[in-house]
Coordinates of C-alpha atoms and ligand atoms in Angstrom, one line a residue:
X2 CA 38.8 22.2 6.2
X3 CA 41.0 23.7 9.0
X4 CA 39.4 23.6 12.6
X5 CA 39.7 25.7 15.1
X6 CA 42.4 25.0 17.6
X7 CA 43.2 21.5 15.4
X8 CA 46.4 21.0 14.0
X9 CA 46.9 18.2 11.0
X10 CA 46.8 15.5 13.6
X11 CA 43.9 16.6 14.7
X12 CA 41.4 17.0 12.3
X13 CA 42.6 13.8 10.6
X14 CA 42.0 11.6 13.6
X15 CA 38.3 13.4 14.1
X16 CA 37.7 12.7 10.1
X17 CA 39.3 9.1 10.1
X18 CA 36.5 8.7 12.9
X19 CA 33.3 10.7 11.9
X20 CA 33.7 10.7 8.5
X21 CA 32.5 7.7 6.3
X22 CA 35.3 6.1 4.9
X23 CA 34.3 6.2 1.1
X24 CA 37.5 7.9 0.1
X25 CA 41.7 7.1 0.8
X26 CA 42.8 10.8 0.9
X27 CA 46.7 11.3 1.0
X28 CA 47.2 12.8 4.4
X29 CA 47.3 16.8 3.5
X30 CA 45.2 18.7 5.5
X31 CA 43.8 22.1 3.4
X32 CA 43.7 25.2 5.6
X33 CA 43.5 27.2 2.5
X34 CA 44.5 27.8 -1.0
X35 CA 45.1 30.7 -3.5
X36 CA 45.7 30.0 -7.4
X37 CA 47.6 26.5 -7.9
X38 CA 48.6 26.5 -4.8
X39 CA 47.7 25.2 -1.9
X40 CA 48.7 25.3 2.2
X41 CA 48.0 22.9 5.0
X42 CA 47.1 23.5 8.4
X43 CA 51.1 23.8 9.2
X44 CA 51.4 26.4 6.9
X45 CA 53.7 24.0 4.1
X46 CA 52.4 25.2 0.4
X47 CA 52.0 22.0 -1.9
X48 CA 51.2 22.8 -5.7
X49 CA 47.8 21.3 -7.0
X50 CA 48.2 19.0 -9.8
X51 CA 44.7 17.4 -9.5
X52 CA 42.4 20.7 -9.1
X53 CA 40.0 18.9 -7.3
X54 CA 39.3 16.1 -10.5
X55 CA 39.2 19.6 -12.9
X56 CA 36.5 21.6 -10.4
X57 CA 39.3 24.0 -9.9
X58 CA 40.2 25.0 -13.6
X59 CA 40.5 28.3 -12.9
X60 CA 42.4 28.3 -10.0
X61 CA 41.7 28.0 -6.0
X62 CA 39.5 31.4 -5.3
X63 CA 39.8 33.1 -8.7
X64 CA 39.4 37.0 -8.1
X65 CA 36.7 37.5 -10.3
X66 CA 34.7 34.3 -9.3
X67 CA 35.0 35.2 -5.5
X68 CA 33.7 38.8 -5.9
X69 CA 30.4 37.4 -7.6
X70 CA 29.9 35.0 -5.0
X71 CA 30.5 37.5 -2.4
X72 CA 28.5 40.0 -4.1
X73 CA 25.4 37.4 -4.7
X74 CA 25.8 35.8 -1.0
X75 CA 24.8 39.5 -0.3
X76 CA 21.7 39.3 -2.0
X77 CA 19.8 36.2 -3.0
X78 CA 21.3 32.7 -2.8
X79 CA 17.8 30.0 -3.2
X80 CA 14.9 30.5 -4.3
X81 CA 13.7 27.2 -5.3
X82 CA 12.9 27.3 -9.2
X83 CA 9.2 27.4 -7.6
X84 CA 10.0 31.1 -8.4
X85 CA 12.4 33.3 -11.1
X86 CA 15.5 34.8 -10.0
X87 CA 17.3 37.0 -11.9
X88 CA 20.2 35.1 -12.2
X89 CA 18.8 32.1 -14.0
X90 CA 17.6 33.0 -17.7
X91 CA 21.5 35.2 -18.0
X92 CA 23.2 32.0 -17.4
X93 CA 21.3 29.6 -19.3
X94 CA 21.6 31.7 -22.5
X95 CA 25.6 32.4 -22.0
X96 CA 25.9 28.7 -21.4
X97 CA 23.5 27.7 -24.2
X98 CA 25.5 30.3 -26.4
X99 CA 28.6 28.9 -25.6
X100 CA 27.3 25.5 -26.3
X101 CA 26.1 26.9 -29.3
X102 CA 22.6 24.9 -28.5
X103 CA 19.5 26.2 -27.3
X104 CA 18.1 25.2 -23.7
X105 CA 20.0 24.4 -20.8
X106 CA 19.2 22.3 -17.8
X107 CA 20.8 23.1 -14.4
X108 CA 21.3 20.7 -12.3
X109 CA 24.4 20.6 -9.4
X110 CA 26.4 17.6 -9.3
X111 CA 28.2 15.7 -12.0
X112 CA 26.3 12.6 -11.6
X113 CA 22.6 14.4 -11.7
X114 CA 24.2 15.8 -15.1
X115 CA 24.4 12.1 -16.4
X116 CA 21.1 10.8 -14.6
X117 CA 19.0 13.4 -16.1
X118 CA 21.0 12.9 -19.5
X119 CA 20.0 9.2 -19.5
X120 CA 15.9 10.3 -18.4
X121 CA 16.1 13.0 -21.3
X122 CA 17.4 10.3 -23.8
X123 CA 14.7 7.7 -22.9
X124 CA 12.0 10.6 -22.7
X125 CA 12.7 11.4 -26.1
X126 CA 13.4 8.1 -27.4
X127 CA 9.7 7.0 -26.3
X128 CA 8.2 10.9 -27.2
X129 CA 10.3 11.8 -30.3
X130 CA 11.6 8.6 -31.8
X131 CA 8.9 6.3 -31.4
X132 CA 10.6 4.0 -29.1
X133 CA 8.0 1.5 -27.1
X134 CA 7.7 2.3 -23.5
X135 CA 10.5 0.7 -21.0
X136 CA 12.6 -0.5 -24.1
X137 CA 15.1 2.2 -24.7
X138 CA 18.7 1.6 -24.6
X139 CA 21.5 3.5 -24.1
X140 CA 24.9 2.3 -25.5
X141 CA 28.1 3.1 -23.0
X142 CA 31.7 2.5 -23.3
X143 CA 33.8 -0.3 -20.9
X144 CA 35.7 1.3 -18.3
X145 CA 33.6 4.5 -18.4
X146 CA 33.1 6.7 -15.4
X147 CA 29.9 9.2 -15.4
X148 CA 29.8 8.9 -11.3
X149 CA 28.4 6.8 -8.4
X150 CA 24.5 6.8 -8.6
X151 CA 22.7 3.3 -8.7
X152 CA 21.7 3.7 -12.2
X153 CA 25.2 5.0 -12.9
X154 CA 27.1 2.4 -11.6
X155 CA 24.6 0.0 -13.6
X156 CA 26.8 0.1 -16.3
X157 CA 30.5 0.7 -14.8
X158 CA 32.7 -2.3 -15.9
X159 CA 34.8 -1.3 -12.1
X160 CA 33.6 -4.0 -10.1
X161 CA 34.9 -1.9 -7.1
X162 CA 32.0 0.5 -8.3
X163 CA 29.1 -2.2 -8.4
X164 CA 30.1 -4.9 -6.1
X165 CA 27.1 -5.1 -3.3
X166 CA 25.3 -2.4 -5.2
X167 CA 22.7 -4.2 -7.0
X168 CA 20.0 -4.8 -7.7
X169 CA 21.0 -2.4 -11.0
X170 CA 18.8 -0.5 -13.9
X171 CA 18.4 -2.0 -16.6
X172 CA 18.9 -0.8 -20.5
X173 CA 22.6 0.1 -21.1
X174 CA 24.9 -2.2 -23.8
X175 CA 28.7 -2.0 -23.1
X176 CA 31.0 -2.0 -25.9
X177 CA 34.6 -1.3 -26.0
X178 CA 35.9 2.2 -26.4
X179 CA 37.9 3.6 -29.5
X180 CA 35.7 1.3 -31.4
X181 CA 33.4 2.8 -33.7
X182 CA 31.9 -0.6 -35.4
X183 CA 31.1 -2.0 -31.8
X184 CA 28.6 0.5 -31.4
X185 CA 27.2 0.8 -34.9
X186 CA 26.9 -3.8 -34.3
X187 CA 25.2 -2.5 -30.7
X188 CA 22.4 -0.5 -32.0
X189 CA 19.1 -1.5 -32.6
X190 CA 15.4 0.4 -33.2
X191 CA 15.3 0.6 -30.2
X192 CA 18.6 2.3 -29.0
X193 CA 18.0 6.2 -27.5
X194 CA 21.9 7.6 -27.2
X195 CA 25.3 7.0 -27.3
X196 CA 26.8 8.2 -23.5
X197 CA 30.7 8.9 -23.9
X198 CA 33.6 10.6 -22.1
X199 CA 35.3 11.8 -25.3
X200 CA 38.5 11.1 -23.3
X201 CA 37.8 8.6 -20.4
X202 CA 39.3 10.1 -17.5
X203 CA 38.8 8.4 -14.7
X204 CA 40.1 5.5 -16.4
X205 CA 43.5 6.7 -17.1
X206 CA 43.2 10.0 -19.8
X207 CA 42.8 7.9 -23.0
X208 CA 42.7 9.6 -25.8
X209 CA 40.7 7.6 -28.5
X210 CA 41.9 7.1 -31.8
X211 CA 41.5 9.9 -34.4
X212 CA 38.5 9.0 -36.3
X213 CA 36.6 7.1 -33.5
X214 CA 34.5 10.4 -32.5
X215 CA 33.8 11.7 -36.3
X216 CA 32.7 7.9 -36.4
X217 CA 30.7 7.9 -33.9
X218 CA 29.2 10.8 -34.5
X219 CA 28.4 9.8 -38.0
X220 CA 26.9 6.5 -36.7
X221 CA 24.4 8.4 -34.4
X222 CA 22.9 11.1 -36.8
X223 CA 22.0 7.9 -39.3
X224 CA 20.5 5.7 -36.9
X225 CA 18.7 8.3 -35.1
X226 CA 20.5 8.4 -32.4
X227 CA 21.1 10.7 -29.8
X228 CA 25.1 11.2 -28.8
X229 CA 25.7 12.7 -25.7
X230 CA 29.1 13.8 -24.6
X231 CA 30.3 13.8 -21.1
X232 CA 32.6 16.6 -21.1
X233 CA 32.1 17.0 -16.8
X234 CA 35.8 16.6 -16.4
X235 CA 37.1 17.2 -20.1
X236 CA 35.6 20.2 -20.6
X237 CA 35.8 23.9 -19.9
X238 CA 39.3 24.1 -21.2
X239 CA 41.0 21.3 -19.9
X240 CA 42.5 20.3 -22.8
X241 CA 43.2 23.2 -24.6
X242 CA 39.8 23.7 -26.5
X243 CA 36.5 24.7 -24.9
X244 CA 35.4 21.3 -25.0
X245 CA 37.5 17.6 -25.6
X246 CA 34.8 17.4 -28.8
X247 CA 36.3 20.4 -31.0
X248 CA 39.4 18.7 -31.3
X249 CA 37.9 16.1 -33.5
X250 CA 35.3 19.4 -35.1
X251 CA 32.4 16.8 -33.7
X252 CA 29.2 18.4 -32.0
X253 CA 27.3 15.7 -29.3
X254 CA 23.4 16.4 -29.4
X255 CA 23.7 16.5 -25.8
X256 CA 26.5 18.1 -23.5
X257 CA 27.0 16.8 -19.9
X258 CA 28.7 19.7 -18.2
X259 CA 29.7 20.0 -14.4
X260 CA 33.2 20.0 -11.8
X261 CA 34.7 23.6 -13.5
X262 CA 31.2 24.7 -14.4
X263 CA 31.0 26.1 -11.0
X264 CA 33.9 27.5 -10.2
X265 CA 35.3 25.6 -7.6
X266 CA 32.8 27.3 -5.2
X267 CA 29.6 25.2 -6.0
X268 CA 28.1 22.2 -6.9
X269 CA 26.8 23.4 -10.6
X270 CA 26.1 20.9 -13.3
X271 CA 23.8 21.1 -16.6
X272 CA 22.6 19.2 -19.8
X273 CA 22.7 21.1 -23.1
X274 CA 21.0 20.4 -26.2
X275 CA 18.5 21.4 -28.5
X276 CA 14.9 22.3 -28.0
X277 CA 13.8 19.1 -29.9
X278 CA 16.0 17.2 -27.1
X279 CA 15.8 19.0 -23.7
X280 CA 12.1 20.3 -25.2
X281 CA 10.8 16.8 -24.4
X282 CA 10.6 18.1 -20.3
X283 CA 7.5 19.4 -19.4
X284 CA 6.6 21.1 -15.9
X285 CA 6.9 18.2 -13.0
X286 CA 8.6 15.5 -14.8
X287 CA 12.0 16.6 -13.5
X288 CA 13.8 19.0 -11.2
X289 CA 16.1 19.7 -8.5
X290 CA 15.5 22.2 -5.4
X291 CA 19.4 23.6 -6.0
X292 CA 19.7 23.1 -9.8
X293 CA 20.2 26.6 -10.9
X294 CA 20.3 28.7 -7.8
X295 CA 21.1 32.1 -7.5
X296 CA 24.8 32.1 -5.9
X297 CA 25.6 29.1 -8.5
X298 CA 24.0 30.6 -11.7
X299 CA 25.9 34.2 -10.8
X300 CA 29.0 31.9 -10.6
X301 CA 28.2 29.9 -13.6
X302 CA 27.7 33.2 -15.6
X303 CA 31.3 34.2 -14.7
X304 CA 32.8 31.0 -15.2
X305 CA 31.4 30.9 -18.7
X306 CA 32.2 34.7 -18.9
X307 CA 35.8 33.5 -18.6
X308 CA 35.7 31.0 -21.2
X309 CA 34.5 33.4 -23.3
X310 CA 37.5 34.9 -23.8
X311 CA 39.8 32.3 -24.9
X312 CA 42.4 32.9 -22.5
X313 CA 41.8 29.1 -20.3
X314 CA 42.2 27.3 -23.0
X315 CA 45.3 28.9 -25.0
X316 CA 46.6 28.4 -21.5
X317 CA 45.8 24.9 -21.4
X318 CA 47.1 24.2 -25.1
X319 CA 50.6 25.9 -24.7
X320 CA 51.2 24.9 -21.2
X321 CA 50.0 21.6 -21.8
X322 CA 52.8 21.0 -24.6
X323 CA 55.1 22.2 -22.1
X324 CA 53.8 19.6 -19.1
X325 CA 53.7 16.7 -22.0
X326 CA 57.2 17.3 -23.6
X327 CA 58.7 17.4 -19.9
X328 CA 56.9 14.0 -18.8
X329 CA 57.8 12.3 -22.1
X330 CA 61.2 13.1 -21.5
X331 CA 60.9 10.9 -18.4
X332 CA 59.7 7.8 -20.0
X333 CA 62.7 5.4 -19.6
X334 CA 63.3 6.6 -16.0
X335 CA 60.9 4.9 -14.6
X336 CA 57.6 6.4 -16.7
X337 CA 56.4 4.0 -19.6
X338 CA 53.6 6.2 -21.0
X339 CA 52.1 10.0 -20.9
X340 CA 49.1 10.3 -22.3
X341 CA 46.5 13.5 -22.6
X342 CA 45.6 16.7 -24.0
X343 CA 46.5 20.0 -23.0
X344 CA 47.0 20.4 -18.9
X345 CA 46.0 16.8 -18.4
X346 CA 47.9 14.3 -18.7
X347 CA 48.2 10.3 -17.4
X348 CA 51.3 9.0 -16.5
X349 CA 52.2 5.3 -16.4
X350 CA 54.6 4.5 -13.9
X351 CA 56.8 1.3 -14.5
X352 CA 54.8 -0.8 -11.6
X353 CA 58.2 -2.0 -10.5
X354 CA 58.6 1.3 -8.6
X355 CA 55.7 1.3 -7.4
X356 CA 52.1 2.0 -7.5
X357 CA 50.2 5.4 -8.0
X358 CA 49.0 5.4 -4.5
X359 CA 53.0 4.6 -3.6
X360 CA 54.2 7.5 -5.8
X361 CA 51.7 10.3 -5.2
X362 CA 52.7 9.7 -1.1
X363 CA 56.2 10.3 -2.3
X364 CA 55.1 13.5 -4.4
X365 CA 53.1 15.2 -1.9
X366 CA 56.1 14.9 0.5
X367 CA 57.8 16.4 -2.2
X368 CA 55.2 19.8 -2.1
X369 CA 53.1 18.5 -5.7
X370 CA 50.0 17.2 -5.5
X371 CA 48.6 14.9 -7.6
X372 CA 46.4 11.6 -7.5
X373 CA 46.6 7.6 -8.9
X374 CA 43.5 6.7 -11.3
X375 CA 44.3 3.2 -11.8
X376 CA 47.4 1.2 -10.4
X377 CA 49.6 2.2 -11.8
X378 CA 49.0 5.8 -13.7
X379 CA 49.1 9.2 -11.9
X380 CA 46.8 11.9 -13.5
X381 CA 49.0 15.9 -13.6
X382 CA 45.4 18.4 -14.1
X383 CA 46.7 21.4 -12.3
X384 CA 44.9 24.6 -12.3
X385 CA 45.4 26.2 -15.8
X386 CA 46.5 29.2 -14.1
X387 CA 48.9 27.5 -13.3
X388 CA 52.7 28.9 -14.5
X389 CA 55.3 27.7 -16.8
X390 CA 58.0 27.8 -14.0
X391 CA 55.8 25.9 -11.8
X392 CA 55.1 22.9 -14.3
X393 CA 58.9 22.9 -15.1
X394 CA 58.7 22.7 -10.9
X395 CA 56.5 19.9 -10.6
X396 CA 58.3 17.7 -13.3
X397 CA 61.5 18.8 -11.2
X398 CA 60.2 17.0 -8.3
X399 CA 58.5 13.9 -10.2
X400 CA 61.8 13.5 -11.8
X401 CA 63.7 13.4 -8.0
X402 CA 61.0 11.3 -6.5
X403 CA 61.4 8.7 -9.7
X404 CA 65.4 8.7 -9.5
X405 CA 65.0 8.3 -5.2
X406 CA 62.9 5.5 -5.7
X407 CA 65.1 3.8 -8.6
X408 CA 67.9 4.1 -6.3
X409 CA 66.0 2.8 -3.4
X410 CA 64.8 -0.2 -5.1
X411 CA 68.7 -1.1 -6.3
X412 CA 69.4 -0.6 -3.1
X413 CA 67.0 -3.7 -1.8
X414 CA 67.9 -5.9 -4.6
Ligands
LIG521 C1 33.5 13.5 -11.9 C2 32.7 13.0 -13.1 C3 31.4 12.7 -13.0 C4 30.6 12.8 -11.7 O1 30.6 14.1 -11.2 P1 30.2 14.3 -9.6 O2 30.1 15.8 -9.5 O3 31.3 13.7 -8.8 O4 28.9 13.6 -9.4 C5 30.7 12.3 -14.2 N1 31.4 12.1 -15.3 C6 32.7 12.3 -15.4 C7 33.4 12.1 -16.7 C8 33.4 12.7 -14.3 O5 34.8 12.9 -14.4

């Protein structure tokens, strides 16, 4: 991100002006970053409590995910999949194994993950279930976020998301999330899938109540139904299990995997399923000219070679206890709610302090990084390599940044 002969000031003005403003970054300019850490273009360190929205589980530039990307940059990096490589088939059967499914379909970015998802569902809603051309449905949950394609923001209820947008896809029912009957009222013959974040994360880390996935998943297998998980930003160890599903013991027909699936080096995404699901794609009915290149599928292999062993998500599940306990103890100075799993948590701040946006300005000044979801609530999803001492660190600043701004607002009043 640095540029050559640029400081901060620089490179911000040039992206301010060339760059399209679809985003509101804070104004940290990355020169580089190692582990949870990471240092601007002035050499000040900051500690990453957003890992790039959970692409950077395993830490900026993990040793072992660098040397295979080194090592494969050395030897093959595209080949189209108009040809083999010998990097595909190894990571589609360690992801399918660790999916414990049995085909896997690479894609790169999150949203692709979803869109082919949704074609997959219809596909075999019209092949398999008997569903009559161009009337599948797909039942989704309010204030779900599966990314910013036309047919994804078709059924976002964040009017930010959709406004000027349309015209929209048709064939998705909305129902509220947590609530198990909604869908089961929702479904008709003609309903393909049930698309879900298992915790919505975009829309604040909401954890649903404790029988709403078991439900759910009960619902789908009797009405023939296929359920599909997003587990993009859940999964891959972020909240202490390999995937936000196994803490409810509930298996989705369908995974939707991407952000940590590559590493924090490429764009890598997939659907998982069964053969009688992702068997309903035959050759030219879908595709993608960097789903399942070389450089990401060596990448891949490590990154689910690191799963593998446990280690990310023990992590996650005993340093998450540690990040909630010391953000719960805040609530009364100025926090009103933490909520999450494992290293992921979202923190509502009482508004009178100030808003996310407000707060995270304040924190980053403060050396932590982290970023606002939704007015209000701040998300903490550092790298899970990330240390005990350094979360006691991070709470240590929140904490001084929450009692500045209490005092600062007596102050005015
Ligand atoms: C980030 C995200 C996506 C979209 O991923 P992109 O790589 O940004 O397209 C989809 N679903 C969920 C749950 C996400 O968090």
């Amino acid at each position: 991100m640095t540029l050559v002969d640029a400081g901060s000031a620089d490179a911000l003005a040039l992206e301010d002006r060339y760059t399209a403003h679809n985003y509101s970054p804070l104004p940290v300019v990355a020169a580089s970053a190692d582990g949870a850490w990471i240092t601007d273009v002035e050499g000040r360190r900051y500690l990453d409590c957003l890992a790039a929205y959970s692409a950077v589980n395993f830490g900026h530039r993990h040793p072992a995910i660098t040397a295979v990307a080194h090592a494969q940059l050395d030897t093959v990096t595209l080949v189209s999949r108009a040809f083999h490589s010998d990097r595909l088939g190894p990571f589609c059967a360690a992801l399918a194994r660790l999916c414990g499914k049995e085909l896997v379909l690479p894609m790169n970015s999150g949203a692709e993950a979803v869109e082919s998802g949704i074609k997959v569902a219809r596909k075999w809603g019209t092949d398999v279930k008997g569903v009559p051309a161009g009337e599948a449905n797909i039942i989704v949950a309010e204030n779900n976020f599966h990314g910013r394609t036309i047919s994804i923001v078709s059924f976002s209820t964040d009017e930010s998301a959709r406004s000027g947008f349309g015209p929209f896809t048709p064939g998705f029912r909305t129902v509220p999330f947590g609530d198990p009957d909604a869908i089961a009222a929702a479904i008709d013959e003609n309903t393909v899938a049930v698309l879900l974040e298992p915790i919505q994360g975009e829309a604040g880390i909401i954890v649903p109540p404790a029988d709403y996935l078991p439900r759910v998943r009960d619902i789908c297998s009797r009405h023939r139904v296929l359920m599909i998980a997003d587990e993009i930003q859940s999964g891959l160890a972020r909240t202490g299990r390999t995937f936000a599903c196994d803490h409810w013991d509930v298996v989705p027909d369908v995974y939707l995997l991407g952000k940590a699936l590559g590493g924090g080096v490429m764009p890598l995404s997939a659907v998982v399923a069964d053969a009688d699901v992702l068997g309903v794609l035959h050759p030219g009915e879908h595709g993608s000219t960097f789903g399942g290149n070389p450089l990401a599928a060596a990448i891949g292999t490590t990154v689910v070679e690191l799963l593998a062993t446990g280690e990310f998500q023990s992590r996650s599940a005993t340093l998450g206890t540690r990040l909630h306990d010391r953000l719960r103890a805040l609530i009364g100075s100025g926090v009103l709610a933490v909520r999450g799993l494992g290293l992921w948590a979202g923190v509502d701040i009482d508004p009178a302090l100030g808003t996310g946006k407000h707060l995270s300005h304040l924190l980053a000044q403060h050396g932590v990084l982290v970023k606002d979801t939704h007015g209000s609530t701040l998300r903490f999803a550092p790298p899970l390599v990330i240390t005990e001492e350094e979360i006691d660190w991070a709470v240590e600043q929140f904490t001084a940044v929450l009692a500045e701004e209490r005092a600062h607002r007596a102050s005015v009043r």
